[in-house]
Structures are given as structure tokens and as C-alpha cells.
Coordinates of C-alpha atoms in Angstrom, one line a residue:
Chain A
X589 CA 13.7 -25.8 12.8
X590 CA 15.2 -24.3 9.7
X591 CA 18.5 -23.7 11.3
X592 CA 18.4 -27.1 12.8
X593 CA 17.9 -28.6 9.3
X594 CA 20.8 -26.5 8.1
X595 CA 23.0 -27.7 11.0
X596 CA 22.1 -31.3 10.3
X597 CA 22.9 -30.7 6.7
X598 CA 26.3 -29.1 7.4
X599 CA 27.3 -31.7 9.9
X600 CA 26.4 -34.5 7.5
X601 CA 28.6 -32.8 4.9
X602 CA 31.4 -32.4 7.4
X603 CA 31.2 -36.0 8.3
X604 CA 31.4 -37.0 4.7
X605 CA 34.2 -34.7 3.9
X606 CA 36.2 -36.1 6.9
X607 CA 35.5 -39.7 6.0
X608 CA 36.4 -39.3 2.4
X609 CA 39.6 -37.6 3.4
X610 CA 40.4 -40.2 5.9
X611 CA 39.7 -43.1 3.6
X612 CA 41.6 -41.3 0.9
X613 CA 44.6 -41.2 3.3
X614 CA 44.3 -44.9 4.0
X615 CA 43.9 -45.8 0.3
X616 CA 46.8 -43.5 -0.7
X617 CA 49.1 -45.0 1.8
X618 CA 48.3 -48.5 0.8
X619 CA 48.6 -47.8 -2.8
X620 CA 51.3 -45.1 -2.7
X621 CA 53.4 -47.0 -5.2
X622 CA 50.5 -47.3 -7.5
X623 CA 49.5 -43.7 -7.0
X624 CA 52.9 -42.6 -8.2
X625 CA 52.6 -44.9 -11.2
X626 CA 49.2 -43.6 -12.1
X627 CA 48.7 -40.1 -10.8
X628 CA 45.3 -38.9 -10.0
X629 CA 43.6 -37.4 -13.1
X630 CA 41.7 -34.5 -11.4
X631 CA 40.2 -33.2 -14.6
X632 CA 38.9 -36.6 -15.5
X633 CA 37.5 -37.1 -11.9
X634 CA 35.7 -33.8 -12.0
X635 CA 34.3 -34.3 -15.5
X636 CA 33.3 -37.8 -14.5
X637 CA 31.2 -36.3 -11.7
X638 CA 29.8 -33.4 -13.7
X639 CA 28.4 -35.5 -16.5
X640 CA 25.4 -37.7 -16.4
X641 CA 25.9 -41.5 -15.7
X642 CA 24.1 -44.7 -16.4
X643 CA 24.6 -45.9 -12.8
X644 CA 24.7 -44.1 -9.5
X645 CA 28.2 -44.5 -8.4
X646 CA 28.5 -44.1 -4.6
X647 CA 32.0 -45.2 -3.6
X648 CA 34.9 -47.3 -4.7
X649 CA 36.0 -49.7 -2.0
X650 CA 39.0 -52.1 -2.5
X651 CA 38.8 -51.7 -6.3
X652 CA 35.1 -52.6 -6.3
X653 CA 32.6 -50.0 -7.5
X654 CA 29.7 -49.6 -5.2
X655 CA 26.7 -48.0 -6.8
X656 CA 23.1 -48.3 -7.8
X657 CA 22.5 -49.8 -11.2
X658 CA 19.8 -47.9 -13.1
X659 CA 17.5 -49.0 -15.9
X660 CA 18.7 -48.5 -19.5
X661 CA 15.9 -47.8 -21.9
X662 CA 16.9 -47.8 -25.6
X663 CA 15.3 -47.8 -29.0
X664 CA 17.6 -49.0 -31.6
X665 CA 16.9 -49.2 -35.3
X666 CA 18.6 -52.6 -35.4
X667 CA 17.2 -54.3 -32.4
X668 CA 14.1 -52.4 -31.4
X669 CA 13.2 -51.3 -27.9
X670 CA 15.5 -52.5 -25.1
X671 CA 15.2 -52.4 -21.3
X672 CA 17.9 -53.7 -19.1
X673 CA 19.9 -52.9 -16.0
X674 CA 23.1 -50.9 -16.4
X675 CA 24.8 -53.5 -14.2
X676 CA 24.7 -55.8 -17.3
X677 CA 27.6 -53.8 -18.7
X678 CA 29.7 -54.7 -15.8
X679 CA 28.8 -58.3 -15.9
X680 CA 29.5 -58.6 -19.6
X681 CA 32.8 -56.6 -19.8
X682 CA 31.2 -53.5 -21.1
X683 CA 29.2 -55.0 -23.9
X684 CA 25.6 -56.1 -23.8
X685 CA 23.4 -56.9 -26.8
X686 CA 25.7 -55.0 -29.0
X687 CA 25.5 -51.8 -26.9
X688 CA 28.4 -50.4 -25.0
X689 CA 29.5 -47.2 -23.4
X690 CA 31.7 -45.3 -25.8
X691 CA 35.2 -44.6 -24.4
X692 CA 36.1 -41.7 -26.7
X693 CA 35.0 -39.6 -29.6
X694 CA 31.7 -37.7 -30.2
X695 CA 29.6 -39.9 -27.9
X696 CA 32.1 -40.4 -25.1
X697 CA 30.3 -41.8 -22.0
X698 CA 27.1 -42.5 -23.8
X699 CA 25.6 -45.8 -24.9
X700 CA 26.3 -46.5 -28.5
X701 CA 26.1 -49.4 -31.0
X702 CA 28.0 -49.9 -34.2
X703 CA 26.4 -49.9 -37.5
X704 CA 27.3 -52.1 -40.5
X705 CA 30.4 -50.0 -41.4
X706 CA 31.7 -50.0 -37.9
X707 CA 30.8 -46.4 -37.0
X708 CA 29.4 -45.6 -33.6
X709 CA 25.8 -44.6 -33.7
X710 CA 23.4 -43.4 -30.9
X711 CA 20.2 -45.3 -30.4
X712 CA 17.3 -43.3 -29.0
X713 CA 18.3 -43.3 -25.4
X714 CA 15.6 -42.7 -22.7
X715 CA 17.6 -44.4 -20.0
X716 CA 16.8 -43.4 -16.4
X717 CA 20.2 -42.0 -15.7
X718 CA 21.6 -40.7 -12.5
X719 CA 20.4 -37.2 -13.2
X720 CA 17.0 -38.4 -14.3
X721 CA 16.6 -40.4 -11.1
X722 CA 17.8 -37.5 -9.0
X723 CA 15.3 -35.3 -10.8
X724 CA 12.5 -37.7 -10.0
X725 CA 13.5 -38.1 -6.4
X726 CA 13.9 -34.3 -6.0
X727 CA 10.5 -33.7 -7.6
X728 CA 8.9 -36.2 -5.4
X729 CA 10.5 -34.7 -2.3
X730 CA 9.5 -31.2 -3.4
X731 CA 5.9 -32.2 -4.0
X732 CA 5.8 -33.9 -0.6
X733 CA 7.2 -30.9 1.1
X734 CA 4.8 -28.4 -0.6
X735 CA 1.7 -30.6 -0.2
X736 CA 2.6 -31.0 3.5
X737 CA 2.8 -27.2 3.8
X738 CA -0.4 -26.7 1.7
X739 CA -2.3 -29.1 3.9
X740 CA -1.9 -27.0 7.0
X741 CA -3.3 -24.1 5.1
X742 CA -6.3 -26.1 4.0
X743 CA -6.9 -27.0 7.6
X744 CA -6.4 -23.7 9.3
X745 CA -6.1 -21.0 6.6
X746 CA -6.1 -17.9 8.9
X747 CA -3.9 -19.1 11.7
X748 CA -0.2 -17.9 11.5
X749 CA 2.2 -20.8 11.0
X750 CA 5.2 -21.7 13.1
X751 CA 8.5 -23.5 12.6
X752 CA 9.4 -24.9 9.2
X753 CA 6.1 -24.0 7.7
X754 CA 6.3 -20.5 8.9
X755 CA 9.8 -20.2 7.5
X756 CA 8.7 -21.6 4.2
X757 CA 5.8 -19.2 4.1
X758 CA 8.2 -16.3 4.5
X759 CA 10.3 -17.8 1.8
X760 CA 7.4 -18.3 -0.6
X761 CA 6.1 -14.8 0.1
X762 CA 9.5 -13.2 -0.4
X763 CA 9.3 -14.5 -4.0
X764 CA 5.6 -13.9 -4.4
X765 CA 5.6 -10.3 -3.1
X766 CA 9.0 -9.1 -4.1
X767 CA 9.5 -10.7 -7.5
X768 CA 6.3 -11.9 -9.1
X769 CA 3.9 -9.1 -8.1
X770 CA 6.1 -6.1 -8.8
X771 CA 7.6 -7.5 -12.0
X772 CA 4.4 -8.8 -13.6
X773 CA 2.1 -6.0 -12.4
X774 CA -1.5 -6.7 -13.0
X775 CA -0.9 -9.9 -15.0
X776 CA 0.7 -11.7 -12.1
X777 CA -2.3 -13.9 -11.3
X778 CA -2.0 -16.1 -14.4
X779 CA 1.7 -16.8 -13.9
X780 CA 2.3 -16.7 -10.2
X781 CA 1.9 -20.4 -9.4
X782 CA 4.1 -21.4 -12.3
X783 CA 6.8 -18.9 -11.3
X784 CA 6.7 -20.1 -7.7
X785 CA 7.0 -23.7 -8.9
X786 CA 9.9 -22.7 -11.1
X787 CA 11.7 -21.0 -8.3
X788 CA 11.3 -23.8 -5.8
X789 CA 12.1 -26.5 -8.4
X790 CA 15.4 -24.9 -9.2
X791 CA 16.2 -24.0 -5.6
X792 CA 15.3 -27.4 -4.3
X793 CA 17.4 -29.2 -6.9
X794 CA 20.3 -26.8 -6.4
X795 CA 20.3 -27.6 -2.7
X796 CA 19.8 -31.3 -3.3
X797 CA 22.8 -31.2 -5.6
X798 CA 24.8 -29.9 -2.7
X799 CA 23.9 -32.7 -0.4
X800 CA 26.9 -35.1 -0.9
X801 CA 25.1 -38.3 0.0
X802 CA 22.3 -40.2 -1.8
X803 CA 19.8 -39.0 -3.1
X804 CA 21.6 -35.7 -3.4
X805 CA 24.9 -34.9 -5.0
X806 CA 23.9 -35.3 -8.6
X807 CA 24.8 -32.4 -10.8
X808 CA 21.2 -31.9 -11.8
X809 CA 20.7 -28.2 -12.3
X810 CA 24.3 -28.0 -13.6
X811 CA 23.3 -30.2 -16.5
X812 CA 22.6 -28.5 -19.7
X813 CA 19.6 -30.8 -20.5
X814 CA 17.8 -29.7 -17.4
X815 CA 18.4 -26.0 -17.8
X816 CA 17.6 -26.4 -21.5
X817 CA 14.2 -27.8 -20.6
X818 CA 13.6 -25.0 -18.1
X819 CA 14.6 -22.4 -20.6
X820 CA 12.4 -24.0 -23.2
X821 CA 9.4 -23.7 -20.9
X822 CA 10.2 -20.0 -20.3
X823 CA 10.5 -19.5 -24.1
X824 CA 7.2 -21.2 -24.8
X825 CA 5.3 -19.4 -22.1
X826 CA 6.8 -16.0 -23.1
X827 CA 6.0 -16.5 -26.7
X828 CA 2.7 -18.3 -26.5
X829 CA 1.1 -15.7 -24.2
X830 CA 2.6 -12.6 -25.9
X831 CA 0.2 -9.9 -26.8
X832 CA -0.4 -8.4 -30.3
X833 CA 1.7 -5.4 -29.4
X834 CA 4.6 -7.7 -28.5
X835 CA 4.5 -9.4 -31.9
X836 CA 4.1 -6.1 -33.6
X837 CA 7.3 -5.0 -31.8
X838 CA 9.1 -8.0 -33.2
X839 CA 7.8 -8.1 -36.8
X840 CA 7.1 -4.4 -37.5
X841 CA 8.9 -2.4 -34.8
X842 CA 8.7 1.4 -34.6
X843 CA 11.9 2.1 -36.5
X844 CA 12.6 3.9 -39.8
X845 CA 11.3 1.8 -42.7
X846 CA 14.7 1.2 -44.2
X847 CA 15.7 -0.8 -41.2
X848 CA 12.9 -3.3 -41.8
X849 CA 12.3 -3.2 -45.6
X850 CA 13.6 -4.5 -48.0
X851 CA 16.3 -6.0 -45.7
X852 CA 14.6 -7.0 -42.4
X853 CA 17.5 -6.0 -40.2
X854 CA 15.5 -5.2 -37.1
X855 CA 13.3 -8.2 -37.5
X856 CA 16.3 -10.5 -37.6
X857 CA 17.7 -8.8 -34.5
X858 CA 14.4 -9.2 -32.7
X859 CA 14.2 -12.8 -33.7
X860 CA 17.7 -13.5 -32.5
X861 CA 16.7 -11.7 -29.3
X862 CA 13.9 -14.2 -28.8
X863 CA 16.4 -17.0 -28.7
X864 CA 19.2 -15.3 -26.8
X865 CA 17.0 -14.5 -23.8
X866 CA 16.2 -18.1 -22.7
X867 CA 19.6 -19.2 -24.0
X868 CA 21.2 -16.8 -21.5
X869 CA 19.0 -18.3 -18.8
X870 CA 20.0 -21.8 -19.7
X871 CA 23.8 -21.1 -19.8
X872 CA 23.7 -19.0 -16.6
X873 CA 22.1 -21.6 -14.4
X874 CA 24.1 -24.5 -15.9
X875 CA 27.4 -22.7 -15.7
X876 CA 26.9 -21.5 -12.1
X877 CA 25.9 -24.8 -10.7
X878 CA 28.4 -26.8 -12.7
X879 CA 31.2 -24.4 -11.6
X880 CA 30.1 -24.8 -8.0
X881 CA 30.4 -28.5 -8.2
X882 CA 33.7 -28.3 -10.0
X883 CA 35.2 -26.0 -7.4
X884 CA 34.1 -28.2 -4.5
X885 CA 35.5 -31.3 -6.3
X886 CA 38.7 -29.5 -7.2
X887 CA 39.2 -28.4 -3.6
X888 CA 38.6 -31.9 -2.3
X889 CA 41.0 -33.3 -4.9
X890 CA 43.7 -31.2 -3.3
X891 CA 43.8 -33.8 -0.6
X892 CA 44.3 -36.6 -3.1
X893 CA 46.9 -34.7 -5.1
X894 CA 49.0 -33.9 -2.1
X895 CA 48.5 -37.3 -0.4
X896 CA 51.8 -38.6 -1.7
X897 CA 53.9 -35.5 -0.9
X898 CA 54.8 -36.1 2.7
X899 CA 52.8 -36.1 6.0
X900 CA 53.3 -32.3 6.8
X901 CA 52.2 -31.1 3.4
X902 CA 49.5 -33.6 3.1
X903 CA 47.9 -32.9 6.5
X904 CA 48.1 -29.1 6.1
X905 CA 46.6 -29.3 2.7
X906 CA 43.9 -31.5 4.0
X907 CA 43.0 -28.9 6.7
X908 CA 43.2 -26.1 4.1
X909 CA 41.0 -28.0 1.7
X910 CA 38.3 -28.7 4.3
X911 CA 38.2 -25.1 5.4
X912 CA 38.0 -23.8 1.9
X913 CA 35.4 -26.4 0.9
X914 CA 33.2 -25.4 3.8
X915 CA 33.6 -21.8 2.7
X916 CA 32.7 -22.6 -0.9
X917 CA 29.8 -24.7 0.4
X918 CA 28.3 -21.6 2.1
X919 CA 28.8 -19.7 -1.1
X920 CA 27.1 -22.5 -3.0
X921 CA 24.1 -22.3 -0.8
X922 CA 23.9 -18.6 -1.6
X923 CA 24.4 -19.4 -5.3
X924 CA 21.7 -22.0 -5.1
X925 CA 19.3 -19.3 -3.9
X926 CA 20.6 -16.5 -6.2
X927 CA 20.4 -18.6 -9.4
X928 CA 16.9 -19.8 -8.6
X929 CA 16.0 -16.2 -7.9
X930 CA 17.6 -14.9 -11.1
X931 CA 16.0 -17.5 -13.3
X932 CA 12.6 -16.8 -11.8
X933 CA 13.0 -13.0 -12.0
X934 CA 14.2 -13.1 -15.6
X935 CA 11.4 -15.4 -16.6
X936 CA 9.0 -13.0 -15.0
X937 CA 10.7 -10.0 -16.7
X938 CA 10.5 -11.8 -20.1
X939 CA 6.8 -12.6 -19.6
X940 CA 6.0 -9.1 -18.6
X941 CA 8.0 -7.9 -21.6
X942 CA 5.7 -10.0 -23.8
X943 CA 2.6 -8.7 -22.2
X944 CA 3.0 -5.2 -23.5
X945 CA -0.2 -3.3 -23.7
X946 CA -1.1 -0.9 -26.5
X947 CA 0.0 2.7 -25.6
X948 CA -3.7 3.7 -25.1
X949 CA -4.4 1.2 -22.3
X950 CA -1.0 1.9 -20.8
X951 CA -1.8 5.6 -20.6
X952 CA -5.1 5.0 -19.0
X953 CA -3.4 2.7 -16.5
X954 CA -0.8 5.3 -15.6
X955 CA -3.4 8.0 -15.1
X956 CA -5.4 5.9 -12.7
Chain B
X661 CA 31.9 -31.7 -25.6
X662 CA 29.1 -33.7 -24.1
X663 CA 28.7 -31.3 -21.2
X664 CA 27.3 -28.6 -23.5
X665 CA 24.9 -30.7 -25.6
X666 CA 21.4 -31.4 -24.3
X667 CA 20.8 -35.1 -24.1
X668 CA 17.4 -36.3 -25.4
X669 CA 16.9 -38.9 -22.7
X670 CA 17.4 -36.4 -19.9
X671 CA 15.3 -33.8 -21.6
X672 CA 12.6 -36.4 -21.8
X673 CA 12.8 -37.2 -18.1
X674 CA 13.1 -33.6 -17.2
X675 CA 10.0 -32.8 -19.1
X676 CA 8.1 -35.5 -17.3
X677 CA 9.4 -34.6 -13.8
X678 CA 9.0 -30.9 -14.3
X679 CA 5.6 -31.3 -15.9
X680 CA 4.4 -33.4 -12.9
X681 CA 5.9 -30.9 -10.4
X682 CA 4.3 -27.9 -12.2
X683 CA 0.9 -29.7 -12.5
X684 CA 0.8 -30.8 -8.8
X685 CA 2.2 -27.6 -7.3
X686 CA 0.2 -25.2 -9.4
X687 CA -3.0 -27.2 -8.8
X688 CA -2.8 -28.4 -5.2
X689 CA 0.1 -26.8 -3.3
X690 CA 0.5 -23.1 -4.0
X691 CA -3.1 -22.1 -4.5
X692 CA -4.1 -23.0 -0.9
X693 CA -0.9 -21.5 0.5
X694 CA -1.3 -18.2 -1.3
X695 CA -5.0 -18.2 -0.6
X696 CA -4.5 -18.8 3.0
X697 CA -1.9 -16.0 3.3
X698 CA -4.1 -13.6 1.4
X699 CA -7.1 -14.5 3.4
X700 CA -5.1 -13.8 6.5
X701 CA -3.8 -10.5 5.2
X702 CA -7.4 -9.5 4.3
X703 CA -8.6 -10.6 7.8
X704 CA -5.9 -8.5 9.5
X705 CA -6.6 -5.5 7.3
X706 CA -10.3 -5.8 8.0
X707 CA -9.7 -6.2 11.7
X708 CA -7.5 -3.2 11.8
X709 CA -10.1 -1.2 9.9
X710 CA -12.9 -2.4 12.2
X711 CA -10.9 -1.5 15.3
X712 CA -10.2 2.0 13.9
X713 CA -13.9 2.4 13.0
X714 CA -14.8 1.3 16.5
X715 CA -12.4 3.8 18.1
X716 CA -13.8 6.5 15.9
X717 CA -17.3 5.6 16.8
X718 CA -16.5 5.7 20.5
X719 CA -15.0 9.1 20.0
X720 CA -18.2 10.2 18.2
X721 CA -20.4 8.7 20.9
X722 CA -18.5 10.7 23.5
X723 CA -18.7 13.9 21.5
X724 CA -22.4 13.2 20.9
X725 CA -23.1 12.7 24.5
X726 CA -21.4 15.9 25.4
X727 CA -23.3 17.7 22.8
X728 CA -26.6 16.3 24.1
X729 CA -25.7 17.2 27.6
X730 CA -24.9 20.7 26.6
X731 CA -28.1 21.0 24.7
X732 CA -30.0 19.7 27.7
X733 CA -28.4 22.3 29.9
X734 CA -29.3 25.0 27.5
X735 CA -32.8 23.8 27.2
X736 CA -33.1 23.6 31.0
X737 CA -31.9 27.2 31.4
X738 CA -34.2 28.4 28.7
X739 CA -37.2 26.6 30.3
X740 CA -36.3 28.0 33.7
X741 CA -36.1 31.5 32.2
X742 CA -39.4 31.0 30.5
X743 CA -41.0 29.8 33.6
X744 CA -39.8 32.8 35.5
X745 CA -41.0 35.1 32.8
X746 CA -44.4 33.4 32.6
X747 CA -44.8 33.4 36.3
X748 CA -44.2 37.2 36.4
X749 CA -46.6 37.8 33.6
X750 CA -49.2 35.6 35.3
X751 CA -48.8 37.5 38.5
X752 CA -48.9 40.8 36.8
X753 CA -51.9 39.8 34.8
X754 CA -53.6 38.5 37.9
X755 CA -52.8 41.7 39.7
X756 CA -54.1 43.8 36.9
X757 CA -57.2 41.8 36.7
X758 CA -57.8 42.0 40.4
X759 CA -57.2 45.7 40.3
X760 CA -59.7 46.1 37.5
X761 CA -62.2 43.9 39.3
X762 CA -61.7 45.8 42.5
X763 CA -62.1 49.1 40.7
X764 CA -65.3 47.9 39.1
X765 CA -66.6 46.7 42.4
X766 CA -65.7 49.8 44.2
X767 CA -67.4 51.8 41.4
X768 CA -70.5 49.7 41.7
X769 CA -70.5 50.1 45.5
X770 CA -70.0 53.8 45.2
X771 CA -73.0 54.0 42.8
X772 CA -75.1 51.9 45.1
X773 CA -74.2 53.9 48.1
X774 CA -75.0 57.0 46.1
X775 CA -78.3 55.6 45.0
X776 CA -79.1 54.4 48.6
X777 CA -78.1 57.8 49.9
X778 CA -80.4 59.5 47.4
X779 CA -83.1 57.1 48.4
X780 CA -82.6 57.8 52.0
X781 CA -82.6 61.5 51.4
X782 CA -85.7 61.2 49.4
X783 CA -87.3 59.1 52.2
X784 CA -86.2 61.5 54.8
X785 CA -87.5 64.4 52.8
X786 CA -90.8 62.7 52.4
X787 CA -90.8 61.9 56.1
X788 CA -89.9 65.6 56.8
X789 CA -92.8 66.8 54.5
X790 CA -95.2 64.4 56.2
X791 CA -93.9 65.5 59.6
X792 CA -94.2 69.1 58.6
X793 CA -97.7 68.6 57.4
X794 CA -98.5 66.8 60.6
X795 CA -96.9 69.5 62.6
X796 CA -98.5 72.2 60.5
X797 CA -101.9 70.5 61.0
X798 CA -101.5 70.3 64.7
X799 CA -100.3 73.8 65.0
X800 CA -102.9 75.1 62.7
X801 CA -105.6 73.3 64.6
X802 CA -104.2 74.7 67.9
X803 CA -103.4 78.4 66.9
X804 CA -105.8 79.3 64.2
X805 CA -107.9 81.5 66.4
X806 CA -105.1 84.0 67.2
X807 CA -104.3 85.9 64.1
X808 CA -101.0 87.3 65.0
X809 CA -99.7 84.1 66.3
X810 CA -100.9 82.4 63.3
X811 CA -99.0 84.5 61.0
X812 CA -95.9 84.2 63.1
X813 CA -96.1 80.5 63.1
X814 CA -96.6 80.3 59.4
X815 CA -93.7 82.5 58.7
X816 CA -91.5 80.6 61.0
X817 CA -92.5 77.4 59.4
X818 CA -91.8 78.8 56.0
X819 CA -88.4 79.9 57.2
X820 CA -87.6 76.6 58.7
X821 CA -88.6 74.9 55.5
X822 CA -86.4 77.2 53.6
X823 CA -83.5 76.5 55.9
X824 CA -84.0 72.9 55.8
X825 CA -84.3 73.0 52.0
X826 CA -81.1 74.9 51.6

């Protein structure tokens, strides 16, 4: 069942890759003159995809953008709370109620308004953007999947499971038995469900981001806001459940006194360490997933770049691009797993690092 | 660059989405799954232990049975030996007793025979004396007129008596 799902997934991607390359060929031939006039800006295209958006753009057909408009939710100091569809920007030439999407500068691509002196300012922006919607859809699907699995365990707890549920059980247990239990030791019971959730949330959204058709394809876990929130949760859990010994290690570590008084060198280093750990988690996940999306987009863009360079080169590059893209896609599936695994493992490691016991109890534990 | 700065709106939505996911999955999804798996593991472990125990018990039962059989055989042999022994002692005792009884009876018989013999002798002697007296009377009555003959008869009688007595 699992392999079947994978097959479906791959064939869907293949189909899409083919159709995009085909339509690209048609478009490029029709507009070959224009294409020469305005060469494809690959960097802009990739960045366009990687960043968040106020509407879910699906395709451009005959110069018309096809997409799903999403709700814009704003709170501005000038005009108060606002709720309207992002399609309003299109209908009103980019401006609506004094708000517009900035074209350049600090807030490029974000909704801004102008203050009295003409400067762009950001209202409080809680818009349900593309990534936010993808997050909600992904969360919903993940909850459905897991509740579906959990239900069979409520009905028949002892009976071994088959098919997708059996595969998911092996998957869940591989994290549970090989990561959570060994890393956390005796404390694992309090954190196990959170860590499992964390792993599957990241993994599921990573995979969803690889699915090129709606509702997938958004660069969710490759967005810094998402990884920032995940890292913030890790930071809070690690530091709110730390033991006395952990805090003693930070504020009065076992080093020569001159290292901590009068100049609290070690304390500063430890405090910086508190921040750098989740910061590294945030950057690692963000950079890996973003890079994966960027590579896939770059490879697909090869087709568009070489489209105007003659049939032989164009077709050979198209084939080359598809083959490479498939290869990268497999790697991205691997990365989706590895990054979820790494994030979960490091979170578990940081938690267990904050659960240090006093040397006495540790000794008694070792002797037993 | 906007790619590297967290956006408030998305953080807000992420907190909501992740919060809901964490709440539901840690409350309703993972606990039954993990519990089911651990129950199954415990069940398998217990079953294995029970099977092992049963096997061991069976082995013990076999060993016990053999032991009991062996003991019974030993007991049987011992009882047989004892029976043989007791039979022999009973026979020997009986024989001894019979011997003794027989000895006693024989002794008694002998004594009685002796006594009866003595009685008989005594009776015979009495009879002899009576007879002697009768004879003597008769002879005396017949031969008292002839002196010589008388003396001869008396002497002979006395000799006879002496002979008989000795």
C-alpha cells in the first residue's frame, strides 16, 4: 500500500513535469519573439516560489493568472481591522483601501500602506497566506491520518496491523524506539507524544511540499517563520522543563571562579548557547527544504532557459532536466525524512541535556 | 532579505496549526497507538514466558514421574525382600515353637510312661506278693506235716523271691 502510494505520487509528479515542459514548449514557441525580448528571470522565478504569497498561484494560462485568492486579514493603525480577498488587489490594479503589495524595498512582496510622510509601513498582517493555508491543510490531513490509524488501535489493540497502518506503525516505532527512548532515557514518557508529533508534523509537511499539485507544493517547512515557531517550541520546552542542575550549569558552572566572576564569561557563553541550539535547528530545516525546492525549480527552469536555443539543444536539455529532477526528487524524499529525524533527535537531545540529574542520583542510576 | 525574517502572520498561523496538531495528536492519536503497541509487546512477552514455563513444567512432570516410578520400584523390591525375610522368620519361629512343643510333649509322655511303668511294676509286685502269699498258704497248708519238705519249700520260696526281687 505504501509503495502504491509512492508510485501514485511519483507518477503524478512525472505527469506534471511532462505537462509543464510541454506547455512551456508551446508557450515558448508562440512567444519566442517576446521571450527573446524579455528573457526568463530564473532567480526571480525561484524566489517567487520560495517566498510566501497572498494568493495561491497555480498556473498562468494565456497571460491570465489562475489561482486561489486567499483572505487578507490586517490591522492598521489608520483604518483598523480589515478583512478582504486578495483578489481585490487584481481587480483594483494593485491598490485596495490604501493597501498594496510592495514592489521593492524592505517590505518587498508584503502588504503595506503609506503613512502621512509617504513611507511604506507594515500593518499588523495576519493574512491567511499560501503557506498558512498549506499548513492548515497539512495539519488537517495529518490529524485525519493519525486519528484513522489510532482508531484501529482503539478497536483492536493487540491485533497486528497490515497495510498502510502496519507500515505507519513501523515508522512510528522506528522514531519511538530508536530516537525517543534511547535519547531521553527514563524521562521519555513525558515528552514522547510531543516528539512523535513534531517528527510527523515536519515529515508530513516536507512531503506535502514535494507534491507539486494543490494542496502541496508550498514551501512550508522551507519558510523561516515555520521553522522559527518549531524552534521556539523546542526552546520553550527545553528551558521550561530544565532541572535545577541544568540551570546551575548555566549560571554557576563548575569552572574556575575567575571565569564567572567578576566578568561572567562562562555565563555569557552558556546563555548564547541556549539561543544557538534552537537557532541551528531553525536554520538547518529551513535551509535544507528551501534548497531542495530551489534545486528542483532551477532544474525545471533549464527547460525554459534552453527553449529558445534550437530544437536539438532544447529537447536534450528537457530530457536531461527531467531525469535530474527525478533524481533530485528522490533525494528530497530522503531529505524530508532526514530533516524531520534530525530536528526531532536534536530536540530530544536538548531536552535530555536540560534534564541533568544531580551527580548523586546519576551515580545511583549507573550502579543499578 | 524577506526570506530570512520570520513573518508575524505566518508565525501566528503556524502557532495555531501546530498547537492544534500537538493537542490532538498527543491527546487522541499517539497514546492509543503507543499503548496498543506496548500492550501487544507485553502480551507477546507474557505468552513467550508462559510457553517457556509450560515447557519447563512438562519437563519437571516427566522427571517427577520417573522419580516416582523409580521410588515405587525400590519400595516394591524392599517390600518383597521384607516379605521373604518375614516369611523365613515366621517359618523358623514356627518350627522352633513346634520343636519346643514337641519336646515338651515328648517329655511329658516319657514321664507318664515312666510313672505308668512304675505303677504297673508296683501293681505287679503287689500281685506277685499276693500270689506268693496265696501260694505260700496253699503250700504251707499242704506240706506242713513233712518237716524236711517244709524246709525245702520255704528255702526255695525264699530263693525265688530273692531272684525275683533282684
